[in-house]
CSV table of C-alpha atoms in Angstrom, one decimal:
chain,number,residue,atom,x,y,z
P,27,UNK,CA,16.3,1.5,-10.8
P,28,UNK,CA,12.7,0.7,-9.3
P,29,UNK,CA,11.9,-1.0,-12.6
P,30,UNK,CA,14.6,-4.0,-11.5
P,31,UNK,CA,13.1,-5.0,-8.3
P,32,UNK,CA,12.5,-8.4,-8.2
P,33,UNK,CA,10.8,-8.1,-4.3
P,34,UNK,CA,7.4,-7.3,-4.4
P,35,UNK,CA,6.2,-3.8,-3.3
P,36,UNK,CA,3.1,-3.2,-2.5
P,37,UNK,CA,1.7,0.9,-1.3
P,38,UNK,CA,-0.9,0.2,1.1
P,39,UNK,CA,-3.0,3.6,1.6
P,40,UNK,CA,-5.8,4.5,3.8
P,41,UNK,CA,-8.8,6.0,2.0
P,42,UNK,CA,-9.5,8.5,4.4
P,43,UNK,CA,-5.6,9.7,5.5
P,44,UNK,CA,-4.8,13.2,5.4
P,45,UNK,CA,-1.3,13.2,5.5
P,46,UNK,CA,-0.6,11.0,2.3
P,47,UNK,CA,-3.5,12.1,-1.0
P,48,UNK,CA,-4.1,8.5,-2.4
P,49,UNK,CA,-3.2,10.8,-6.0
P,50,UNK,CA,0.1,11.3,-4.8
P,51,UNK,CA,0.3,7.6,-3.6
P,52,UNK,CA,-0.8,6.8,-7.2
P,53,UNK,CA,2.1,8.7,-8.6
P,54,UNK,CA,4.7,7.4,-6.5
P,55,UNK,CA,3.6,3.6,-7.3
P,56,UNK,CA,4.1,4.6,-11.4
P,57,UNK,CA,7.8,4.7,-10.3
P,58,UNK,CA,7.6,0.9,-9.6
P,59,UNK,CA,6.0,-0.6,-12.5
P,60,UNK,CA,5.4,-4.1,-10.7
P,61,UNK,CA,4.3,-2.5,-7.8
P,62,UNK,CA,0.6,-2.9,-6.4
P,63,UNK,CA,-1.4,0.0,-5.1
P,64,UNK,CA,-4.1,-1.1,-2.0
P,65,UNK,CA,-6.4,1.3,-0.6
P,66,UNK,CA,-8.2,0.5,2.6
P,67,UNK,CA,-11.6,1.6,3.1
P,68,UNK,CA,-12.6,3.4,6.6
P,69,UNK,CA,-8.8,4.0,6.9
P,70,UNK,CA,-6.7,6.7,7.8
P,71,UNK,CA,-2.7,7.3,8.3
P,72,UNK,CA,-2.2,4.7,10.5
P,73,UNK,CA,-3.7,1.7,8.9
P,74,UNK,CA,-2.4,-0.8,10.9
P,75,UNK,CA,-4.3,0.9,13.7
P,76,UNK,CA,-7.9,1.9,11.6
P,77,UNK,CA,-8.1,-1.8,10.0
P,78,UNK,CA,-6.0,-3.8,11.8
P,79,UNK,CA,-7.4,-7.0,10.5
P,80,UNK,CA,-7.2,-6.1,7.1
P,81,UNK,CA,-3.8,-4.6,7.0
P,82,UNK,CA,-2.7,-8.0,8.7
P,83,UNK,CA,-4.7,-10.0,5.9
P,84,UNK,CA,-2.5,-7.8,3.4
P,85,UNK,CA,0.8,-8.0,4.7
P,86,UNK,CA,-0.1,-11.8,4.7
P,87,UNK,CA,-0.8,-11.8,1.5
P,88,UNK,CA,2.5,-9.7,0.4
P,89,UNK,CA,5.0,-11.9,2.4
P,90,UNK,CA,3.2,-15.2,1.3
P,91,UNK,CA,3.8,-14.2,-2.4
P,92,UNK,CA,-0.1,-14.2,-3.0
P,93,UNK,CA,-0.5,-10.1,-2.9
């Protein structure tokens, strides 16, 4: 059950991607209700590749516990 995570789970989405709607990313973080929902600006798909300095700075954030 998504609702009994106790890890942190964050959807990272780039506003611009194509392949991923950010409205279906929206629905798919509903299923976790302590999940986060981050969307990059100037992003597409591959946001580790569009904004590679923020992605970093957010996967920081998540594995620090401060995301």
């Amino acid at each position: 059950d998504p609702a009994e995570l106790s890890l942190p789970v964050v959807f990272m989405h780039g506003e611009e991607s194509f392949v991923t709607p950010a409205d279906q990313m929206e629905l798919t973080r509903q299923v976790f209700p302590n999940a986060r929902f981050v969307a990059l600006a100037g992003a597409g798909h591959h946001l580790m590749i569009d904004r590679p300095v923020e992605f970093t700075n957010l996967l920081r954030g998540v594995l620090q516990g401060s995301l």
